[in-house]
CSV table of C-alpha atoms and ligand atoms in Angstrom, one decimal:
chain,number,residue,atom,x,y,z
A,1,MET,CA,39.5,4.4,-2.0
A,2,ILE,CA,35.6,5.0,-1.5
A,3,LEU,CA,34.5,5.6,2.5
A,4,VAL,CA,31.2,3.5,3.1
A,5,THR,CA,30.0,4.4,6.4
A,6,GLY,CA,27.5,1.8,7.9
A,7,GLY,CA,28.9,-0.3,5.4
A,8,LEU,CA,28.0,-3.6,7.4
A,9,GLY,CA,24.3,-2.5,7.4
A,10,PHE,CA,21.6,-3.4,5.4
A,11,ILE,CA,21.7,-0.8,2.5
A,12,GLY,CA,25.5,-0.6,3.1
A,13,SER,CA,26.6,-3.8,2.5
A,14,HIS,CA,24.5,-4.4,-0.5
A,15,THR,CA,26.1,-1.1,-1.9
A,16,VAL,CA,29.7,-2.2,-0.8
A,17,VAL,CA,29.1,-5.5,-3.2
A,18,SER,CA,27.7,-3.2,-5.9
A,19,LEU,CA,30.8,-0.8,-5.8
A,20,GLN,CA,33.4,-3.7,-5.6
A,21,GLU,CA,31.6,-5.4,-8.5
A,22,LYS,CA,32.0,-2.1,-10.4
A,23,GLY,CA,35.8,-2.0,-9.5
A,24,HIS,CA,35.7,0.5,-6.5
A,25,GLU,CA,38.1,0.1,-3.8
A,26,VAL,CA,35.9,0.1,-0.3
A,27,LEU,CA,36.8,0.8,3.2
A,28,ILE,CA,34.0,0.6,5.5
A,29,VAL,CA,33.6,2.3,8.6
A,30,ASP,CA,31.1,0.8,11.0
A,31,ASP,CA,30.5,0.9,14.9
A,32,LEU,CA,28.9,-2.7,14.9
A,33,SER,CA,25.9,-1.2,17.0
A,34,ASN,CA,23.4,-2.6,14.3
A,35,ALA,CA,25.4,-5.2,12.6
A,36,THR,CA,27.8,-8.2,12.9
A,37,ILE,CA,31.3,-8.6,11.8
A,38,GLU,CA,30.3,-11.4,9.7
A,39,VAL,CA,28.6,-9.5,7.4
A,40,LEU,CA,32.3,-8.8,6.1
A,41,ASP,CA,32.0,-12.5,5.0
A,42,GLY,CA,28.9,-12.1,3.3
A,43,ILE,CA,30.0,-9.3,1.4
A,44,GLU,CA,33.0,-11.3,0.3
A,45,ALA,CA,31.3,-14.2,-0.7
A,46,ALA,CA,28.7,-11.9,-2.8
A,47,SER,CA,31.2,-10.1,-4.6
A,48,GLY,CA,34.8,-12.0,-4.1
A,49,THR,CA,36.3,-8.9,-2.7
A,50,ARG,CA,36.9,-8.3,1.0
A,51,PRO,CA,36.7,-4.9,1.9
A,52,LYS,CA,38.5,-3.0,4.0
A,53,LEU,CA,36.9,-2.6,7.8
A,54,GLU,CA,37.7,0.2,10.5
A,55,VAL,CA,35.4,-0.6,13.7
A,56,LEU,CA,34.6,3.1,14.8
A,57,ASN,CA,32.0,5.3,15.8
A,58,LEU,CA,32.0,8.3,13.9
A,59,GLN,CA,31.1,10.8,16.9
A,60,ASP,CA,34.7,10.1,18.1
A,61,SER,CA,36.3,13.0,16.0
A,62,VAL,CA,40.0,12.0,16.6
A,63,GLY,CA,39.2,8.6,15.0
A,64,VAL,CA,37.4,10.2,12.0
A,65,ALA,CA,40.5,12.3,11.5
A,66,GLU,CA,43.0,9.6,11.6
A,67,ILE,CA,40.7,7.7,8.9
A,68,PHE,CA,41.1,10.4,6.9
A,69,GLN,CA,44.9,10.6,7.2
A,70,ALA,CA,45.4,6.6,7.0
A,71,TYR,CA,43.5,6.4,3.6
A,72,ASN,CA,43.5,8.4,0.5
A,73,ILE,CA,39.5,8.8,0.4
A,74,THR,CA,38.4,9.6,-3.1
A,75,GLY,CA,33.9,9.3,-2.4
A,76,ILE,CA,32.0,8.7,0.6
A,77,ILE,CA,28.7,6.8,1.0
A,78,HIS,CA,27.2,8.0,4.3
A,79,PHE,CA,24.7,5.6,5.6
A,80,ALA,CA,26.0,5.2,9.0
A,81,ALA,CA,23.0,6.2,11.5
A,82,ALA,CA,20.3,5.1,13.7
A,83,LYS,CA,16.9,4.6,12.0
A,84,ALA,CA,14.2,3.1,14.6
A,85,VAL,CA,11.3,5.7,14.5
A,86,GLY,CA,9.8,4.6,17.9
A,87,GLU,CA,13.2,4.4,19.7
A,88,SER,CA,13.9,8.1,18.3
A,89,VAL,CA,11.0,9.5,19.9
A,90,GLN,CA,12.4,8.0,23.1
A,91,LYS,CA,16.2,9.2,22.9
A,92,PRO,CA,16.0,12.3,20.9
A,93,ILE,CA,19.3,13.3,22.3
A,94,ALA,CA,21.1,10.1,21.1
A,95,TYR,CA,19.7,10.0,17.7
A,96,TYR,CA,20.6,13.8,17.3
A,97,GLN,CA,24.3,13.4,18.5
A,98,ASN,CA,24.6,9.9,16.6
A,99,ASN,CA,23.1,11.0,13.3
A,100,LEU,CA,24.3,14.6,13.0
A,101,GLY,CA,27.2,14.5,14.9
A,102,SER,CA,28.8,11.7,12.6
A,103,LEU,CA,27.4,13.6,9.8
A,104,LEU,CA,29.3,17.0,11.0
A,105,ASN,CA,32.6,14.9,11.5
A,106,LEU,CA,32.7,13.8,8.1
A,107,LEU,CA,32.1,17.4,6.6
A,108,ALA,CA,34.6,18.9,9.1
A,109,GLU,CA,37.4,16.5,7.7
A,110,ILE,CA,36.2,17.2,4.1
A,111,GLU,CA,36.6,21.0,5.0
A,112,LYS,CA,40.0,20.2,6.6
A,113,SER,CA,41.1,18.1,3.3
A,114,HIS,CA,40.5,20.9,1.0
A,115,LYS,CA,39.3,18.4,-1.3
A,116,PRO,CA,36.1,18.3,-2.9
A,117,ILE,CA,35.4,14.6,-1.7
A,118,PRO,CA,32.1,13.6,-3.8
A,119,PHE,CA,29.4,12.7,-0.9
A,120,ILE,CA,26.1,10.4,-1.2
A,121,PHE,CA,23.7,11.0,1.7
A,122,SER,CA,21.1,8.4,2.8
A,123,SER,CA,18.2,10.3,3.2
A,124,SER,CA,14.5,9.2,3.3
A,125,CYS,CA,11.0,9.7,1.8
A,126,THR,CA,9.8,10.4,5.5
A,127,VAL,CA,11.1,13.7,4.6
A,128,TYR,CA,7.4,14.2,2.5
A,129,GLY,CA,5.3,13.1,5.2
A,130,GLU,CA,1.9,12.5,3.8
A,131,ALA,CA,2.4,14.2,0.3
A,132,GLU,CA,-0.8,15.7,-1.1
A,133,THR,CA,0.0,14.6,-4.6
A,134,LEU,CA,1.0,10.9,-5.7
A,135,PRO,CA,3.2,9.7,-7.1
A,136,ILE,CA,5.9,12.0,-4.8
A,137,THR,CA,8.5,14.1,-7.1
A,138,GLU,CA,11.3,15.5,-5.5
A,139,ARG,CA,9.8,18.9,-5.9
A,140,ALA,CA,7.0,18.0,-3.1
A,141,PRO,CA,7.4,20.0,-0.2
A,142,ILE,CA,9.2,19.2,2.7
A,143,GLN,CA,6.6,18.6,5.9
A,144,PRO,CA,7.5,18.8,9.3
A,145,ALA,CA,9.1,15.6,10.5
A,146,MET,CA,7.1,13.1,12.7
A,147,SER,CA,10.0,12.0,14.6
A,148,PRO,CA,13.7,12.6,15.7
A,149,TYR,CA,14.8,10.2,13.2
A,150,GLY,CA,12.9,11.8,10.6
A,151,ASN,CA,14.3,15.4,11.4
A,152,THR,CA,17.8,14.1,11.7
A,153,LYS,CA,17.3,13.3,7.7
A,154,GLN,CA,15.9,16.6,7.1
A,155,VAL,CA,18.3,18.5,9.1
A,156,GLY,CA,21.0,16.5,7.2
A,157,GLU,CA,19.9,17.3,4.1
A,158,GLU,CA,19.9,21.4,5.2
A,159,ILE,CA,23.3,20.8,6.8
A,160,LEU,CA,24.6,19.4,3.2
A,161,ALA,CA,22.7,22.0,1.2
A,162,ASP,CA,24.4,24.7,3.3
A,163,THR,CA,28.0,23.0,3.3
A,164,VAL,CA,27.9,22.9,-0.7
A,165,ASN,CA,27.5,26.8,-0.8
A,166,ALA,CA,30.6,27.0,1.5
A,167,LEU,CA,33.1,24.6,0.0
A,168,GLU,CA,34.7,25.3,-3.1
A,169,GLY,CA,33.7,22.4,-5.5
A,170,PHE,CA,31.8,20.3,-3.0
A,171,ARG,CA,29.3,18.1,-4.5
A,172,VAL,CA,26.6,16.1,-2.8
A,173,ILE,CA,23.7,13.8,-3.9
A,174,SER,CA,20.8,13.2,-1.3
A,175,LEU,CA,19.0,10.0,-2.0
A,176,ARG,CA,15.4,9.8,-0.7
A,177,TYR,CA,14.7,5.9,-0.5
A,178,PHE,CA,11.2,4.7,-0.1
A,179,ASN,CA,10.8,1.3,1.3
A,180,PRO,CA,13.9,-1.0,0.5
A,181,ILE,CA,13.6,-4.9,1.0
A,182,GLY,CA,14.9,-8.2,-0.2
A,183,ALA,CA,18.4,-9.5,-0.3
A,184,HIS,CA,21.3,-10.2,-2.8
A,185,ALA,CA,21.1,-13.1,-5.0
A,186,SER,CA,23.9,-14.8,-3.6
A,187,ASN,CA,22.0,-15.0,-0.4
A,188,ALA,CA,25.1,-14.2,1.5
A,189,ILE,CA,24.0,-10.9,2.7
A,190,GLY,CA,20.5,-9.6,3.6
A,191,GLU,CA,18.3,-7.9,6.4
A,192,LEU,CA,19.5,-8.6,10.0
A,193,PRO,CA,17.0,-6.8,12.1
A,194,LEU,CA,18.0,-6.9,15.7
A,195,GLY,CA,15.0,-8.1,18.1
A,196,LYS,CA,11.6,-7.7,17.1
A,197,PRO,CA,11.5,-6.2,13.5
A,198,GLN,CA,9.4,-2.8,13.0
A,199,ASN,CA,9.5,-3.1,9.3
A,200,LEU,CA,6.8,-5.0,7.2
A,201,VAL,CA,8.9,-7.7,5.4
A,202,PRO,CA,11.1,-9.0,7.8
A,203,PHE,CA,8.4,-9.2,10.2
A,204,ILE,CA,6.5,-11.4,7.9
A,205,THR,CA,9.3,-13.4,7.0
A,206,GLN,CA,10.0,-14.1,10.4
A,207,THR,CA,6.5,-14.7,11.0
A,208,ALA,CA,6.6,-17.6,8.4
A,209,ALA,CA,9.9,-18.9,9.8
A,210,GLY,CA,7.6,-19.5,13.4
A,211,LEU,CA,9.3,-16.5,15.6
A,212,TYR,CA,6.0,-14.9,15.9
A,213,PRO,CA,2.7,-16.3,16.0
A,214,LYS,CA,1.1,-13.9,13.2
A,215,LEU,CA,1.5,-10.5,11.5
A,216,THR,CA,-0.6,-7.5,12.6
A,217,VAL,CA,-2.0,-5.6,9.7
A,218,PHE,CA,-1.6,-1.9,11.0
A,219,GLY,CA,-5.4,-0.7,9.8
A,220,ASN,CA,-7.7,-1.6,7.1
A,221,ASP,CA,-9.6,1.5,7.1
A,222,TYR,CA,-7.5,3.8,5.2
A,223,PRO,CA,-8.7,5.4,2.1
A,224,THR,CA,-6.7,3.0,-0.4
A,225,ALA,CA,-8.2,0.4,-2.7
A,226,ASP,CA,-8.1,-2.2,-0.1
A,227,GLY,CA,-8.0,0.0,2.9
A,228,THR,CA,-4.2,-1.0,3.8
A,229,ASN,CA,-1.1,1.5,3.5
A,230,VAL,CA,0.3,1.5,0.3
A,231,ARG,CA,4.1,1.8,0.0
A,232,ASP,CA,6.7,1.8,-2.8
A,233,TYR,CA,9.2,-1.3,-2.2
A,234,ILE,CA,12.3,-1.3,-3.8
A,235,HIS,CA,15.0,-4.2,-4.0
A,236,VAL,CA,17.9,-3.1,-2.1
A,237,VAL,CA,20.1,-4.5,-4.9
A,238,ASP,CA,18.5,-2.0,-7.4
A,239,LEU,CA,18.7,0.5,-4.4
A,240,ALA,CA,22.6,-0.3,-4.0
A,241,GLU,CA,23.1,0.4,-7.8
A,242,ALA,CA,21.7,3.8,-7.6
A,243,HIS,CA,24.4,4.8,-5.0
A,244,VAL,CA,27.2,3.7,-7.4
A,245,VAL,CA,25.6,5.7,-10.1
A,246,ALA,CA,25.1,8.6,-8.1
A,247,LEU,CA,28.7,8.4,-7.0
A,248,GLU,CA,29.8,8.2,-10.6
A,249,ARG,CA,27.7,11.0,-11.5
A,250,ILE,CA,29.6,13.5,-9.1
A,251,THR,CA,33.1,12.0,-10.0
A,252,SER,CA,32.7,12.2,-13.6
A,253,ASN,CA,31.3,16.0,-13.3
A,254,GLU,CA,27.8,15.3,-14.8
A,255,THR,CA,26.0,17.1,-12.1
A,256,SER,CA,24.0,20.1,-12.6
A,257,GLU,CA,23.9,21.6,-9.4
A,258,ALA,CA,26.3,21.3,-6.5
A,259,TYR,CA,23.6,19.6,-4.2
A,260,GLU,CA,20.8,17.4,-5.8
A,261,VAL,CA,18.0,15.2,-4.8
A,262,PHE,CA,16.8,11.7,-6.3
A,263,ASN,CA,13.8,9.6,-5.1
A,264,LEU,CA,14.8,5.9,-5.3
A,265,GLY,CA,11.5,3.8,-5.7
A,266,THR,CA,10.2,1.6,-8.2
A,267,GLY,CA,7.1,4.0,-8.9
A,268,LYS,CA,4.7,1.3,-8.4
A,269,GLY,CA,2.6,1.6,-4.8
A,270,SER,CA,1.8,-1.9,-3.2
A,271,SER,CA,-0.6,-2.4,-0.2
A,272,VAL,CA,0.0,-4.2,2.9
A,273,LEU,CA,-2.4,-6.9,1.8
A,274,GLU,CA,-0.6,-6.8,-1.7
A,275,VAL,CA,3.0,-7.4,0.1
A,276,ILE,CA,1.3,-10.4,2.1
A,277,GLN,CA,-0.2,-11.9,-1.2
A,278,SER,CA,3.2,-11.7,-3.1
A,279,PHE,CA,5.0,-13.7,-0.1
A,280,GLU,CA,2.2,-16.3,-0.4
A,281,ARG,CA,2.7,-16.6,-3.8
A,282,VAL,CA,6.4,-16.8,-4.2
A,283,SER,CA,6.6,-19.0,-1.0
A,284,GLY,CA,3.9,-21.3,-1.4
A,285,LEU,CA,2.8,-20.6,2.2
A,286,LYS,CA,-0.2,-19.1,3.9
A,287,LEU,CA,0.8,-16.6,6.4
A,288,THR,CA,-1.2,-16.0,9.3
A,289,TYR,CA,-2.3,-12.2,9.9
A,290,GLU,CA,-5.0,-10.2,11.8
A,291,ILE,CA,-6.0,-7.0,11.1
A,292,GLY,CA,-5.3,-4.6,14.2
A,293,ASP,CA,-5.3,-0.8,15.0
A,294,ARG,CA,-3.5,1.9,13.0
A,295,ARG,CA,0.1,2.6,14.0
A,296,ALA,CA,0.6,6.0,15.3
A,297,GLY,CA,2.8,8.0,12.6
A,298,ASP,CA,1.9,6.1,9.3
A,299,VAL,CA,0.9,8.1,6.4
A,300,VAL,CA,-1.7,6.9,4.0
A,301,ALA,CA,0.2,6.2,1.0
A,302,ALA,CA,3.7,6.9,-0.4
A,303,TYR,CA,5.2,5.9,-3.8
A,304,ALA,CA,7.9,7.8,-6.0
A,305,ASP,CA,7.8,9.4,-9.1
A,306,THR,CA,10.8,8.1,-10.8
A,307,LYS,CA,11.2,10.3,-13.4
A,308,LYS,CA,14.0,12.4,-12.3
A,309,ALA,CA,16.0,9.4,-11.4
A,310,ASN,CA,15.3,7.9,-14.6
A,311,GLU,CA,16.1,10.4,-16.7
A,312,VAL,CA,18.7,12.7,-14.8
A,313,LEU,CA,20.8,9.8,-12.8
A,314,GLY,CA,19.9,7.4,-15.7
A,315,TRP,CA,18.8,4.6,-13.4
A,316,LYS,CA,16.0,3.0,-13.0
A,317,THR,CA,14.8,-0.5,-11.0
A,318,GLN,CA,15.5,-3.8,-12.4
A,319,ARG,CA,13.6,-6.2,-10.0
A,320,SER,CA,10.0,-7.1,-9.3
A,321,LEU,CA,8.2,-6.8,-6.0
A,322,ASP,CA,7.9,-10.7,-6.2
A,323,GLU,CA,11.8,-10.9,-6.8
A,324,ALA,CA,12.4,-9.1,-3.8
A,325,ILE,CA,10.0,-10.9,-1.3
A,326,ALA,CA,11.4,-14.1,-2.9
A,327,SER,CA,15.0,-13.0,-2.1
A,328,ALA,CA,13.9,-12.0,1.6
A,329,TRP,CA,12.3,-15.3,2.3
A,330,ALA,CA,15.3,-17.3,0.9
A,331,TRP,CA,17.7,-15.0,3.2
A,332,GLU,CA,15.1,-15.7,6.1
A,333,LYS,CA,15.5,-19.4,5.7
A,334,LYS,CA,19.1,-19.3,5.6
A,335,VAL,CA,19.3,-17.1,8.6
A,336,ARG,CA,17.0,-19.5,10.5
A,337,GLY,CA,18.4,-22.7,9.1
A,338,LEU,CA,15.2,-23.8,7.4
B,1,UD1,C1,9.2,3.3,8.2
B,1,UD1,C2,9.4,4.4,8.9
B,1,UD1,C3,10.3,5.3,7.9
B,1,UD1,C4,11.6,4.6,7.9
B,1,UD1,C5,11.5,3.4,7.4
B,1,UD1,C6,12.9,2.9,7.4
B,1,UD1,C7,7.5,4.9,10.3
B,1,UD1,C8,6.4,5.5,10.5
B,1,UD1,N1,8.4,5.2,9.0
B,1,UD1,O1,8.8,3.2,7.0
B,1,UD1,O2,10.1,6.7,8.6
B,1,UD1,O3,12.2,5.8,6.9
B,1,UD1,O4,10.7,2.5,8.2
B,1,UD1,O5,12.9,1.7,7.5
B,1,UD1,O6,7.8,4.2,11.2
B,1,UD1,N2,3.2,-2.7,9.0
B,1,UD1,C9,2.2,-3.7,9.2
B,1,UD1,N3,2.6,-4.5,10.3
B,1,UD1,C10,3.8,-4.9,10.7
B,1,UD1,C11,4.9,-3.9,10.4
B,1,UD1,C12,4.3,-2.9,9.1
B,1,UD1,O7,1.1,-3.7,8.9
B,1,UD1,O8,3.9,-5.5,11.5
B,1,UD1,C13,2.5,-2.1,7.6
B,1,UD1,C14,2.6,-0.5,8.1
B,1,UD1,O9,1.6,0.0,9.0
B,1,UD1,C15,3.2,0.1,6.6
B,1,UD1,C16,3.8,-0.8,5.7
B,1,UD1,O10,3.6,-1.8,6.5
B,1,UD1,O11,1.8,0.5,6.2
B,1,UD1,C17,5.3,-0.4,5.7
B,1,UD1,O12,6.0,-0.4,7.2
B,1,UD1,P1,7.3,-0.4,7.6
B,1,UD1,O13,8.1,-1.5,6.7
B,1,UD1,O14,7.6,-0.2,9.0
B,1,UD1,O15,7.9,0.9,6.7
B,1,UD1,P2,7.1,2.6,6.8
B,1,UD1,O16,6.3,2.6,7.8
B,1,UD1,O17,6.9,2.9,5.2
């Protein structure tokens, strides 16, 4: 049984579908803090299988121990975490407690079980900050985190790297995501941000759906081709598939080191204006937007060097930016009844 924490969330739910399509049995643990129970129906519709669900916040160490007693857990993919950058600046204690407390409770149970349960960690390209060299390889230096959220990812990776040294046979892969977007082809699951979206693509689709009058592009005076920030937008289904490949890599003893890191991106940078153009192309709509001030904390450009993921992990993206944006728009229309 594969434990997927945060399995009702955006990336988690798509990963559960990919796991089930490959025949893995899945147990989701989710506290419903940023997801709804209906996502379970969506996962079932997308994959044909309803995963098991335990509603629990992983900070509850007794609850976590009970899960490990009740189920034969043979792999863990750990998504459960709070992820709002701005909120983490306001609530650092809550962020460290939740994101690191959850991780520590899982690791304590793995230690107690005396079984080296394969572990996949949800990390972020945010650990590279403003990288000096593009595209970004896994060897790029880690920069001081710009937010408590980002720091929980850095410290989480350090905790895992220390733990593999201490627990015999324990193997971990940290996956550093670039910008996940899009929705499953079945249109049964997708991104469901609570409140006003902070991320670009849900803000675009919600604006087009009429929830907001216009999108503000955060700055067009950056040193990039068109002056707007460049990011590596990766289809969430491609990203989900990488988790299955990473898990199977540990399970089949293919890892070369006990702690491995992979960047997950397409390798292609797209500017904010290019994303808007893609949306207009696939939707046939005109998006209302204005150029505004820069957003504090944004890096100029970030996109992945995909060589290690391609050659060592044996995974690469299959889906284009237009496909990802089209799927995000199809999902938004469904959610809004359009
Ligand atoms: C953000 C986080 C990152 C986190 C990731 C998780 C920051 C600084 N970074 O990445 O740490 O791992 O989300 O989802 O918050 N944009 C606009 N207008 C908008 C929204 C966004 O122009 O209304 C631009 C941003 O300036 C940026 C790009 O779109 O250039 C992508 O923004 P976003 O989707 O928030 O992702 P990141 O900032 O790359």
